[in-house]
Tab-separated table of C-alpha atoms in Angstrom:
chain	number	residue	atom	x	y	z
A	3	UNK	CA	-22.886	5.121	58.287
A	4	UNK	CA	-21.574	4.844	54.612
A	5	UNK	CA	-17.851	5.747	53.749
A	6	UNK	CA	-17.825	8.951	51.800
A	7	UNK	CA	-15.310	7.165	49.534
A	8	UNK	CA	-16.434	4.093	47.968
A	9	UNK	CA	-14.309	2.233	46.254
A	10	UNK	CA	-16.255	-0.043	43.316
A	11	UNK	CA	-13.728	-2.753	43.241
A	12	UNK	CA	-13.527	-3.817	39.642
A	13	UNK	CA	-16.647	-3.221	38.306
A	14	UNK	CA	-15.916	-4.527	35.186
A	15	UNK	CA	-17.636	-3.696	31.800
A	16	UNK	CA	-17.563	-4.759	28.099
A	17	UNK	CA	-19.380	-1.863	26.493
A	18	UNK	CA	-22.089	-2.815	23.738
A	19	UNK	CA	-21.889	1.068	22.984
A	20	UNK	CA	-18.404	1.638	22.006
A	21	UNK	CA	-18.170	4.097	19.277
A	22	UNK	CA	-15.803	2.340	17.209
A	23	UNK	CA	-15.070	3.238	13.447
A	24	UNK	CA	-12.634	0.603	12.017
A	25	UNK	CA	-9.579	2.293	9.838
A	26	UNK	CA	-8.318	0.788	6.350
A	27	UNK	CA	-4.767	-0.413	6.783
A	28	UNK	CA	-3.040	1.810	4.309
A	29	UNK	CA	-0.470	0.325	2.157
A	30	UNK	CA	2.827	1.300	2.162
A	31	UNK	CA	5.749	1.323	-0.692
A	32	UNK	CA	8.436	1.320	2.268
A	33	UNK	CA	9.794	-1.996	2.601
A	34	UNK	CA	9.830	-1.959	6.742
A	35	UNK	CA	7.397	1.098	8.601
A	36	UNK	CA	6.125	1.642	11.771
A	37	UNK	CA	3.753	4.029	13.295
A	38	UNK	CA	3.946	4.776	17.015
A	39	UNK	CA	2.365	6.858	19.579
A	40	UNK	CA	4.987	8.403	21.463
A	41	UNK	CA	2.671	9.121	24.398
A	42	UNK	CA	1.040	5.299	25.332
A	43	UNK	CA	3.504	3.552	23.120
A	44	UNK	CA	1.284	1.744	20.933
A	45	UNK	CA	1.897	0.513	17.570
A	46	UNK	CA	-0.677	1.580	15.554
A	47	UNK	CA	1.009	0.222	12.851
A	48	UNK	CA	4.083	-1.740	11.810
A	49	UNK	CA	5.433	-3.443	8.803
A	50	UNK	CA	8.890	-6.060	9.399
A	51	UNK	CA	9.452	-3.398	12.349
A	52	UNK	CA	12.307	-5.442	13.872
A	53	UNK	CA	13.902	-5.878	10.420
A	54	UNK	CA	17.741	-4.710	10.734
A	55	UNK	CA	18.062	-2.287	7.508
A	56	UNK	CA	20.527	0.473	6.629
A	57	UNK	CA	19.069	3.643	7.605
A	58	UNK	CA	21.158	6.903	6.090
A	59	UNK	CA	21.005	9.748	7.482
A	60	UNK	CA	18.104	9.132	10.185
A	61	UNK	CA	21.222	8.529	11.604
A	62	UNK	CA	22.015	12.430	12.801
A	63	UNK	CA	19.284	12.102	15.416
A	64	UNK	CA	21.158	10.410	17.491
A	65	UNK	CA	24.346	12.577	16.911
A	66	UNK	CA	21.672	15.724	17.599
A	67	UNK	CA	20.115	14.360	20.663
A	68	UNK	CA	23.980	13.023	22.149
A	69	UNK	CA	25.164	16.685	21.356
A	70	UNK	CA	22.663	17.888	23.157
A	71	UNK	CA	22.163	16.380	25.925
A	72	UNK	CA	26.809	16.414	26.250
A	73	UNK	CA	27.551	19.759	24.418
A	74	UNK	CA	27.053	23.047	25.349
A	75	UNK	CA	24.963	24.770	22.664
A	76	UNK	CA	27.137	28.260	22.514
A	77	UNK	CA	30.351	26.716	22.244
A	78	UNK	CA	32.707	27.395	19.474
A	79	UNK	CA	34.094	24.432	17.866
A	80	UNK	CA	36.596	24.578	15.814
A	81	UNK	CA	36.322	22.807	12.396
A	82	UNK	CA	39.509	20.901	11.723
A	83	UNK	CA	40.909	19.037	8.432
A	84	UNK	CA	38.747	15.849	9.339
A	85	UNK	CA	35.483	17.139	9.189
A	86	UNK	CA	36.328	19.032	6.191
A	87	UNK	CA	35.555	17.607	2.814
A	88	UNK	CA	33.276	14.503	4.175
A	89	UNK	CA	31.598	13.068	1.179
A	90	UNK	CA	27.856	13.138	0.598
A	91	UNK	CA	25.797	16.383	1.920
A	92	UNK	CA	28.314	19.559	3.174
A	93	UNK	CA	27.872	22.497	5.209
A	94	UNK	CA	30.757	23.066	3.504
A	95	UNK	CA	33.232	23.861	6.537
A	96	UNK	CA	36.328	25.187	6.205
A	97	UNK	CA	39.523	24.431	8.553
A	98	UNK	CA	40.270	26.781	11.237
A	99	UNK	CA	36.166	28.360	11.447
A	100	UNK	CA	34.823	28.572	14.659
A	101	UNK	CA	31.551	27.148	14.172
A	102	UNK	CA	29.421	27.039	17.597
A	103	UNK	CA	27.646	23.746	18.675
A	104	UNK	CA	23.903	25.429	18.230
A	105	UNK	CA	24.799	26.270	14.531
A	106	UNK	CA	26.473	22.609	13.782
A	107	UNK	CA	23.214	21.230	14.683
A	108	UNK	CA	20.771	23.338	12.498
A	109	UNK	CA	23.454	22.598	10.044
A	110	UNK	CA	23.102	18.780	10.730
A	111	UNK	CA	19.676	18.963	11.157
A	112	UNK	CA	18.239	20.897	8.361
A	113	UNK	CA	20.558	20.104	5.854
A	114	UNK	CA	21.797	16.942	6.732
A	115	UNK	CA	25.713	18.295	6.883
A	116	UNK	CA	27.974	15.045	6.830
A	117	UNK	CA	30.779	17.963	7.384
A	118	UNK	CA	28.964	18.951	10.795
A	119	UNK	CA	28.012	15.490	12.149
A	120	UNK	CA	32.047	15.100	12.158
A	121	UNK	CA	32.895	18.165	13.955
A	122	UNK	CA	30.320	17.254	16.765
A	123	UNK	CA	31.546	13.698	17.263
A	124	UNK	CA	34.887	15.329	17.476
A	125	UNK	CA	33.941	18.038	19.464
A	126	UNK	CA	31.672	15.417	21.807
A	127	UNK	CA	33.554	12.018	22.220
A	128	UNK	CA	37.169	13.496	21.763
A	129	UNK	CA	37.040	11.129	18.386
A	130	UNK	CA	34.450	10.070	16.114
A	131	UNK	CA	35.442	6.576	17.434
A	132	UNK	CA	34.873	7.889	21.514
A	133	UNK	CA	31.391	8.946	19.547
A	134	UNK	CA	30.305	6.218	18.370
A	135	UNK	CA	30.930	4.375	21.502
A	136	UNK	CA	28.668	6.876	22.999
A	137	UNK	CA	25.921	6.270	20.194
A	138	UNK	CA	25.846	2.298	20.710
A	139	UNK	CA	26.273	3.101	24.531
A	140	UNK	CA	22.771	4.903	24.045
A	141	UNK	CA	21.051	2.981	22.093
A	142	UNK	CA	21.811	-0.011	24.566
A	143	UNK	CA	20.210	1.842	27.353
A	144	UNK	CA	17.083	2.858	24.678
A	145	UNK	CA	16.807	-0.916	24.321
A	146	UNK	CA	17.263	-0.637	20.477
A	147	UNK	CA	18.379	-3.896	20.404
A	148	UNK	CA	18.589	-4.294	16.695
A	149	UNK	CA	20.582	-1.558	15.882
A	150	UNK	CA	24.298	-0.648	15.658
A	151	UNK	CA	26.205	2.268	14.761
A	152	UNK	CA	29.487	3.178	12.839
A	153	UNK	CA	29.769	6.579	11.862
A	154	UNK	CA	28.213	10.012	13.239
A	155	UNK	CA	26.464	10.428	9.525
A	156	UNK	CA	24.840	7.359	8.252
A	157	UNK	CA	26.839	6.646	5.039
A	158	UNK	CA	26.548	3.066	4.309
A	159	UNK	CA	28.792	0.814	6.426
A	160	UNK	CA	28.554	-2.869	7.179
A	161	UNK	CA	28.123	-2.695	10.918
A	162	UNK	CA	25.708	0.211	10.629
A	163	UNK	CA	21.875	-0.767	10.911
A	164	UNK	CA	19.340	-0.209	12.780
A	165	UNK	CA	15.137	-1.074	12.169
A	166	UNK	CA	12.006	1.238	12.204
A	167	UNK	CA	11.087	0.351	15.385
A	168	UNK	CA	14.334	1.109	17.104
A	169	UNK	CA	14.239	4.429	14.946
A	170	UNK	CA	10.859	5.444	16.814
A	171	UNK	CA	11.860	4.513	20.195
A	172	UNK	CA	15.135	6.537	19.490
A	173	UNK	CA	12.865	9.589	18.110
A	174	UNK	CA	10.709	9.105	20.920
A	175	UNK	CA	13.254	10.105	23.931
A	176	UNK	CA	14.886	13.021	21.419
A	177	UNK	CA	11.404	14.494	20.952
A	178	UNK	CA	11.369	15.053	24.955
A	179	UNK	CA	14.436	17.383	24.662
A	180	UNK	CA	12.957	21.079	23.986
A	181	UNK	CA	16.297	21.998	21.906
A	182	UNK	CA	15.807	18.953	19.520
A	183	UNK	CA	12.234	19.630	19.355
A	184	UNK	CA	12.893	23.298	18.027
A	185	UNK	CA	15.480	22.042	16.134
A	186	UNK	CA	13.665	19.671	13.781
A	187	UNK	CA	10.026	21.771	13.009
A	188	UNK	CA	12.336	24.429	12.000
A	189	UNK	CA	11.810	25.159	8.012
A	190	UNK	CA	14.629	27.836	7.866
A	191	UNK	CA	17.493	28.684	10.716
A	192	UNK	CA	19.983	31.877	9.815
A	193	UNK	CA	23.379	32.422	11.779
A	194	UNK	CA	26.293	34.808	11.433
A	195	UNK	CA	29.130	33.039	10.379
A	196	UNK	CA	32.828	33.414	10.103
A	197	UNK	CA	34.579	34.843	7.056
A	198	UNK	CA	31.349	36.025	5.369
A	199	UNK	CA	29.539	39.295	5.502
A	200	UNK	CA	26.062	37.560	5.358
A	201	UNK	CA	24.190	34.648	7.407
A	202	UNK	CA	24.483	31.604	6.562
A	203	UNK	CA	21.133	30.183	6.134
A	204	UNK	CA	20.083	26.797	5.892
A	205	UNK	CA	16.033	25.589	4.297
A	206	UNK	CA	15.113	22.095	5.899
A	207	UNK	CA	15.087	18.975	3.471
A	208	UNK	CA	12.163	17.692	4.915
A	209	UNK	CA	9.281	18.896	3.204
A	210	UNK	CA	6.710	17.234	5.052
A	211	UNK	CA	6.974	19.468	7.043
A	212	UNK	CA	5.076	21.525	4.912
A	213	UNK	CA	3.190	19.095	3.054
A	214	UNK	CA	1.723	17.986	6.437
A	215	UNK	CA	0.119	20.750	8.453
A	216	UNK	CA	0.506	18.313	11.400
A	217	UNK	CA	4.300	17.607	11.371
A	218	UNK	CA	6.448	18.910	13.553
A	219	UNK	CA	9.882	17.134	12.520
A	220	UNK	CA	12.063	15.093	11.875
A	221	UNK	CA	14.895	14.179	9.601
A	222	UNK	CA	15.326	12.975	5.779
A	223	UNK	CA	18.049	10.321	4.676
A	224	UNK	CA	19.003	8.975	1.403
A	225	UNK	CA	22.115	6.530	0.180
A	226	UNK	CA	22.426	4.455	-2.915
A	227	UNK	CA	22.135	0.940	-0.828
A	228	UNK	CA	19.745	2.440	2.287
A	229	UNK	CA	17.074	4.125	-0.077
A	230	UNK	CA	15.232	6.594	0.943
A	231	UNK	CA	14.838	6.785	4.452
A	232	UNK	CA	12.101	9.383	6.267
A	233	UNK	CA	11.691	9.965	10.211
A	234	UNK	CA	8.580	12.398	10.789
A	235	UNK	CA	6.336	13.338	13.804
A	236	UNK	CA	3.063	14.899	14.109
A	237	UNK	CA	0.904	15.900	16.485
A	238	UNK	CA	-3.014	16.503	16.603
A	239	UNK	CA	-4.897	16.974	19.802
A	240	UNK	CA	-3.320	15.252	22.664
A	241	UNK	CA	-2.020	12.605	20.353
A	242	UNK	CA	1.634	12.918	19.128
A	243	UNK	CA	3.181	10.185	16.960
A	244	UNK	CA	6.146	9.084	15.081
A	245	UNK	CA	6.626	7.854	11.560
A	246	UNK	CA	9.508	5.857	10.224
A	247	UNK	CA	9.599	4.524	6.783
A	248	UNK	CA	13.098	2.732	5.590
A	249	UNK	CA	13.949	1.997	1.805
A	250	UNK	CA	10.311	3.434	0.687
A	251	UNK	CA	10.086	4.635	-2.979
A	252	UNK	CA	6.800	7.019	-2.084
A	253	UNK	CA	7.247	8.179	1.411
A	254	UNK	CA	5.916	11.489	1.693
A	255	UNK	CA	2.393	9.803	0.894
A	256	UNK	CA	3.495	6.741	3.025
A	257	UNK	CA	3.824	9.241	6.178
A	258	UNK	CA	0.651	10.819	5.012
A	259	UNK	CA	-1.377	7.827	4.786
A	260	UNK	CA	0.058	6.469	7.374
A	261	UNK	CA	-0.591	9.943	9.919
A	262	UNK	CA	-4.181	10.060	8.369
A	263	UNK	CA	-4.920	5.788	8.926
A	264	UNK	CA	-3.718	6.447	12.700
A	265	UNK	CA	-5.273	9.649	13.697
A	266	UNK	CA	-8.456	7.755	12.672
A	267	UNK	CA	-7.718	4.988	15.171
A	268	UNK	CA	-7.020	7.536	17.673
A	269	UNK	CA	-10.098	9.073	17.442
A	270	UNK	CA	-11.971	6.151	18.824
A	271	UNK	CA	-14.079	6.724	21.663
A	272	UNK	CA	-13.492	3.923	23.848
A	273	UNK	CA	-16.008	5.402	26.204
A	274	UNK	CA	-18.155	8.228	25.041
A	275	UNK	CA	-19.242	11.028	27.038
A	276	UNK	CA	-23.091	10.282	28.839
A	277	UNK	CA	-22.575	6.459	29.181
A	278	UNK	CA	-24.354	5.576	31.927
A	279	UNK	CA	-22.235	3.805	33.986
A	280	UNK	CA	-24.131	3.188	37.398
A	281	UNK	CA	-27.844	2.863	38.719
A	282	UNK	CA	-28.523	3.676	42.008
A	283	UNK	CA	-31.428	3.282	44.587
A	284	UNK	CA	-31.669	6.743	44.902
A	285	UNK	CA	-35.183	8.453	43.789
A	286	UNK	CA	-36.287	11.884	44.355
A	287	UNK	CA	-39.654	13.263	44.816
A	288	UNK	CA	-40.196	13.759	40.994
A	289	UNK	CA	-39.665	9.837	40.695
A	290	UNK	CA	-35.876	10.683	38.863
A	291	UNK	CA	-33.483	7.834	39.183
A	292	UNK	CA	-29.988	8.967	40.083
A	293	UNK	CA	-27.651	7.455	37.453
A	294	UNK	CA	-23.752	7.951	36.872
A	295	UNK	CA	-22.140	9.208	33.741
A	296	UNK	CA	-19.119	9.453	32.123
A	297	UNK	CA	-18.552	14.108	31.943
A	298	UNK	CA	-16.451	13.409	28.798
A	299	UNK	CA	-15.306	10.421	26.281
A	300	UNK	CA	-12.298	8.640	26.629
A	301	UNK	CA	-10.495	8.373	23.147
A	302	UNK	CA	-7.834	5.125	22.922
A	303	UNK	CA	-6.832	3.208	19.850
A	304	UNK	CA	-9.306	0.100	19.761
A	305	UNK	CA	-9.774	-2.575	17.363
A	306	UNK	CA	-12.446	-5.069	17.462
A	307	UNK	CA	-10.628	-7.596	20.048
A	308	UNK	CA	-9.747	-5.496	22.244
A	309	UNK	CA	-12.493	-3.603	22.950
A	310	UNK	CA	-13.993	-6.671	24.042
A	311	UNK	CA	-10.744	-6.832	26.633
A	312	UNK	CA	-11.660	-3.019	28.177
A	313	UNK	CA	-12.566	-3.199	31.723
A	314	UNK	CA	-13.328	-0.069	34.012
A	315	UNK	CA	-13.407	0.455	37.502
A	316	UNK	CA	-15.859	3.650	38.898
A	317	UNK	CA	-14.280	5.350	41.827
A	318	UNK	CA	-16.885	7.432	43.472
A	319	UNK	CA	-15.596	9.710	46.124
A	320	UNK	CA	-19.021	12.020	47.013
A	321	UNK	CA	-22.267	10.745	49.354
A	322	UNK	CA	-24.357	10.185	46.640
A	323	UNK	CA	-27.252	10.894	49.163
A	324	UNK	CA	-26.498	14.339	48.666
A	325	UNK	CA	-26.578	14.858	45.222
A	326	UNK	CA	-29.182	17.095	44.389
A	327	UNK	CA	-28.643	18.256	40.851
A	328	UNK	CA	-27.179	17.063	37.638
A	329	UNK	CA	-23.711	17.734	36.574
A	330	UNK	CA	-22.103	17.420	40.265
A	331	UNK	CA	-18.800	15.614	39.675
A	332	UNK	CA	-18.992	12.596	42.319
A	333	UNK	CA	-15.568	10.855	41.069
A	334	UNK	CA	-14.219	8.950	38.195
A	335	UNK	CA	-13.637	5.992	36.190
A	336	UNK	CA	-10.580	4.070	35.647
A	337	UNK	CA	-10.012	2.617	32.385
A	338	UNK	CA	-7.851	-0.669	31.881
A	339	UNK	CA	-7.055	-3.012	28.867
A	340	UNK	CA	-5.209	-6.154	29.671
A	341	UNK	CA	-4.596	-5.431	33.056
A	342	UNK	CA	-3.220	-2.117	31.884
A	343	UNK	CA	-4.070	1.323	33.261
A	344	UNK	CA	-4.679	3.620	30.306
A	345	UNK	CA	-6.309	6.379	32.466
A	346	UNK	CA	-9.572	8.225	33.877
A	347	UNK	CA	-12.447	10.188	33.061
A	348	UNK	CA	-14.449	12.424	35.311
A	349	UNK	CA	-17.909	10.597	36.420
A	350	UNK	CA	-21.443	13.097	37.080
A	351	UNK	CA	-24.419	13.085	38.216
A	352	UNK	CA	-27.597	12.404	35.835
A	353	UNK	CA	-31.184	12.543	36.567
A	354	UNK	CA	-33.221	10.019	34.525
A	355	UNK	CA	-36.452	11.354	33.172
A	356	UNK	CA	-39.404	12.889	35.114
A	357	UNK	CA	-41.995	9.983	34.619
A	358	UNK	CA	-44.427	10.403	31.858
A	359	UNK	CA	-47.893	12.259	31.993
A	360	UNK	CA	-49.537	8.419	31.909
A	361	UNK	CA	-47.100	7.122	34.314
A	362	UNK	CA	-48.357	9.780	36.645
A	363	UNK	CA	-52.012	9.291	36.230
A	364	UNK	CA	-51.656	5.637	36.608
A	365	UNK	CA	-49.194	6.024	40.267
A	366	UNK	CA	-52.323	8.720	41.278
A	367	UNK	CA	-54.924	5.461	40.334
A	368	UNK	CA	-53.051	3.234	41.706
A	369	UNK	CA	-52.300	5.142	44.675
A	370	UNK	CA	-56.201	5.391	45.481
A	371	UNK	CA	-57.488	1.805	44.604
A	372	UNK	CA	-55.343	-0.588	45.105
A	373	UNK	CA	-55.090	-1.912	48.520
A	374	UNK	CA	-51.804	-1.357	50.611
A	375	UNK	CA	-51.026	1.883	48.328
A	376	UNK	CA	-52.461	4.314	50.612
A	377	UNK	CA	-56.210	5.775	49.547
A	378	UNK	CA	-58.874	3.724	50.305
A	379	UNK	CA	-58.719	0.660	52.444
């Protein structure tokens, strides 16, 4: 008596019919990028990633995501001489407001207040100094390992740095937090504020996310020594990735180029929907073979070496000696690249073809005339 769940112990498979449609690597006027899937974390693609640079005011999203996470969002804070008058972009606080912490960080956010980041740090770590502990205290546990921070803001500092790839693993844990994420695709944000009769309203810097359907966030940064500096996200399908270009002269099309060149990749089907992925010994009456397929493709960022390195493993959990029709779900296959599990598509039942009208005549022939067939004897 079979199991009724079989277990194909790594059946393993190079396909010959992977659909795979090879991307141009785009080139890029930043001087260190990376592109990352915040979902498998992948690198889809990096340029002197690990490179310790400057980075601006990328710098805020830590200071958002530490506010966030420490802060309570309707508390009033109130703005005192040292976040007043912070050179480079304002808010433009005045002492004695009562500000609350949601407000600062559309105001840090959006327009990149060097004012607000202050008052946070204040309001958060008691000093900017208890802060900033709190920022490199973060980053350790993030593993950015080749980053550093000084100052809530990102004006330029000698012990301030940090590198693209740090940036996106950084981006990558903020972009989990529901508050940052509404934060950052915001285009405009409006709040009452103290001492005027109107809202305050602040229009978000970073215009890709309008030039970039796509994008849902994240921050802009500029200095005289850092360049310009551009975090972004975007998200098509079930993919969702993050952009980070540092000292880049053309960014907005380096994001865009970059977004384009790695939902291409991602697009891939590793495994498309139909392969046949099993042959059994199992025949009907009309002569049908009973064959398992893949009910859908499985998509993965491939190139050409490593689809030679994907290796499956069918898990069929249904007596196939009862599968009558086509289309019955009977389990599903498990999808590894270098010993890595990436995931699992549903397997299904497939008929093969009713035997052709010759092939019919000829079993019929055959059937009657050749010894040990039945017929005559």
């Amino acid at each position: 008596m079979k199991k009724w769940i079989i277990a194909l112990v790594c059946f393993v498979i190079c396909f010959g019919s992977v659909k795979y449609v090879k991307a141009a690597k785009p080139e890029v006027s930043a001087e260190t990028a990376i592109l990352y899937d915040m979902d498998t974390k992948k690198i889809l693609f990096q340029k002197h990633a690990d490179q310790k640079m400057k980075i601006a005011s990328i710098t805020k999203i830590m200071t958002a995501i530490l506010a966030i996470e420490r802060g309570k969002l309707d508390q009033p804070i109130t703005i005192n001489g040292r976040a007043v008058g912070v050179e480079g972009s304002s808010i433009y606080l005045k002492v004695g407001q009562k500000i609350p912490l949601r407000a600062l960080l559309y105001g840090l956010m959006l327009r990149s207040g060097n004012d607000a980041a202050v008052a946070i740090a204040e309001a958060i770590g008691g000093s900017v100094d208890g802060f900033v502990y709190l920022m490199n205290q973060k980053a350790e546990q993030l593993g950015m390992s080749n980053s550093h921070f000084a100052n809530p803001h990102g004006l330029d500092s000698e012990n301030h740095y940090s590198s693209a790839y740090d940036m996106a693993i950084l981006t990558t844990y903020a972009m989990k937090h529901p508050v940052f994420q509404e934060i950052v695709k915001s285009k405009v944000a409006k709040f009452d504020w103290p001492g005027q009769d109107w809202q305050q309203v602040f229009r978000n810097k970073n215009k890709f996310l309008t030039l970039y359907p796509a994008s849902d966030g994240v921050k802009t940064g500029f200095t005289k020594k850092a360049g310009r500096t551009l975090v972004t996200t975007a998200k098509k399908g079930k993919h969702h990735l993050v952009c980070v270009t540092l000292r880049a002269s053309d960014d907005w099309n380096d994001h865009r180029n970059l977004y384009e060149y790695g939902f291409q990749k991602l697009s891939t089907q590793a495994i498309p929907q139909g392969e046949k992925i099993l042959n059994t010994s199992i025949f009907n009456r009309n002569k049908q073979q009973l064959q398992i397929i893949t009910q859908q493709p499985f998509a993965y960022p491939i190139d050409d070496q490593e689809k030679r390195q994907l290796r499956i493993q069918p898990m069929i959990a249904y007596p196939l000696q009862t599968v009558h029709n086509s289309n019955e779900v009977v389990g599903h296959l498990r999808v590894f690249l270098h010993g890595q599990y990436l995931g699992a598509v549903p397997l299904i039942s497939s008929w093969s073809d009713p035997p052709s009208f010759v092939y019919r005549w000829k079993e019929v022939f055959l059937t009657f005339l050749v010894p040990g067939r039945g017929g005559f004897k």
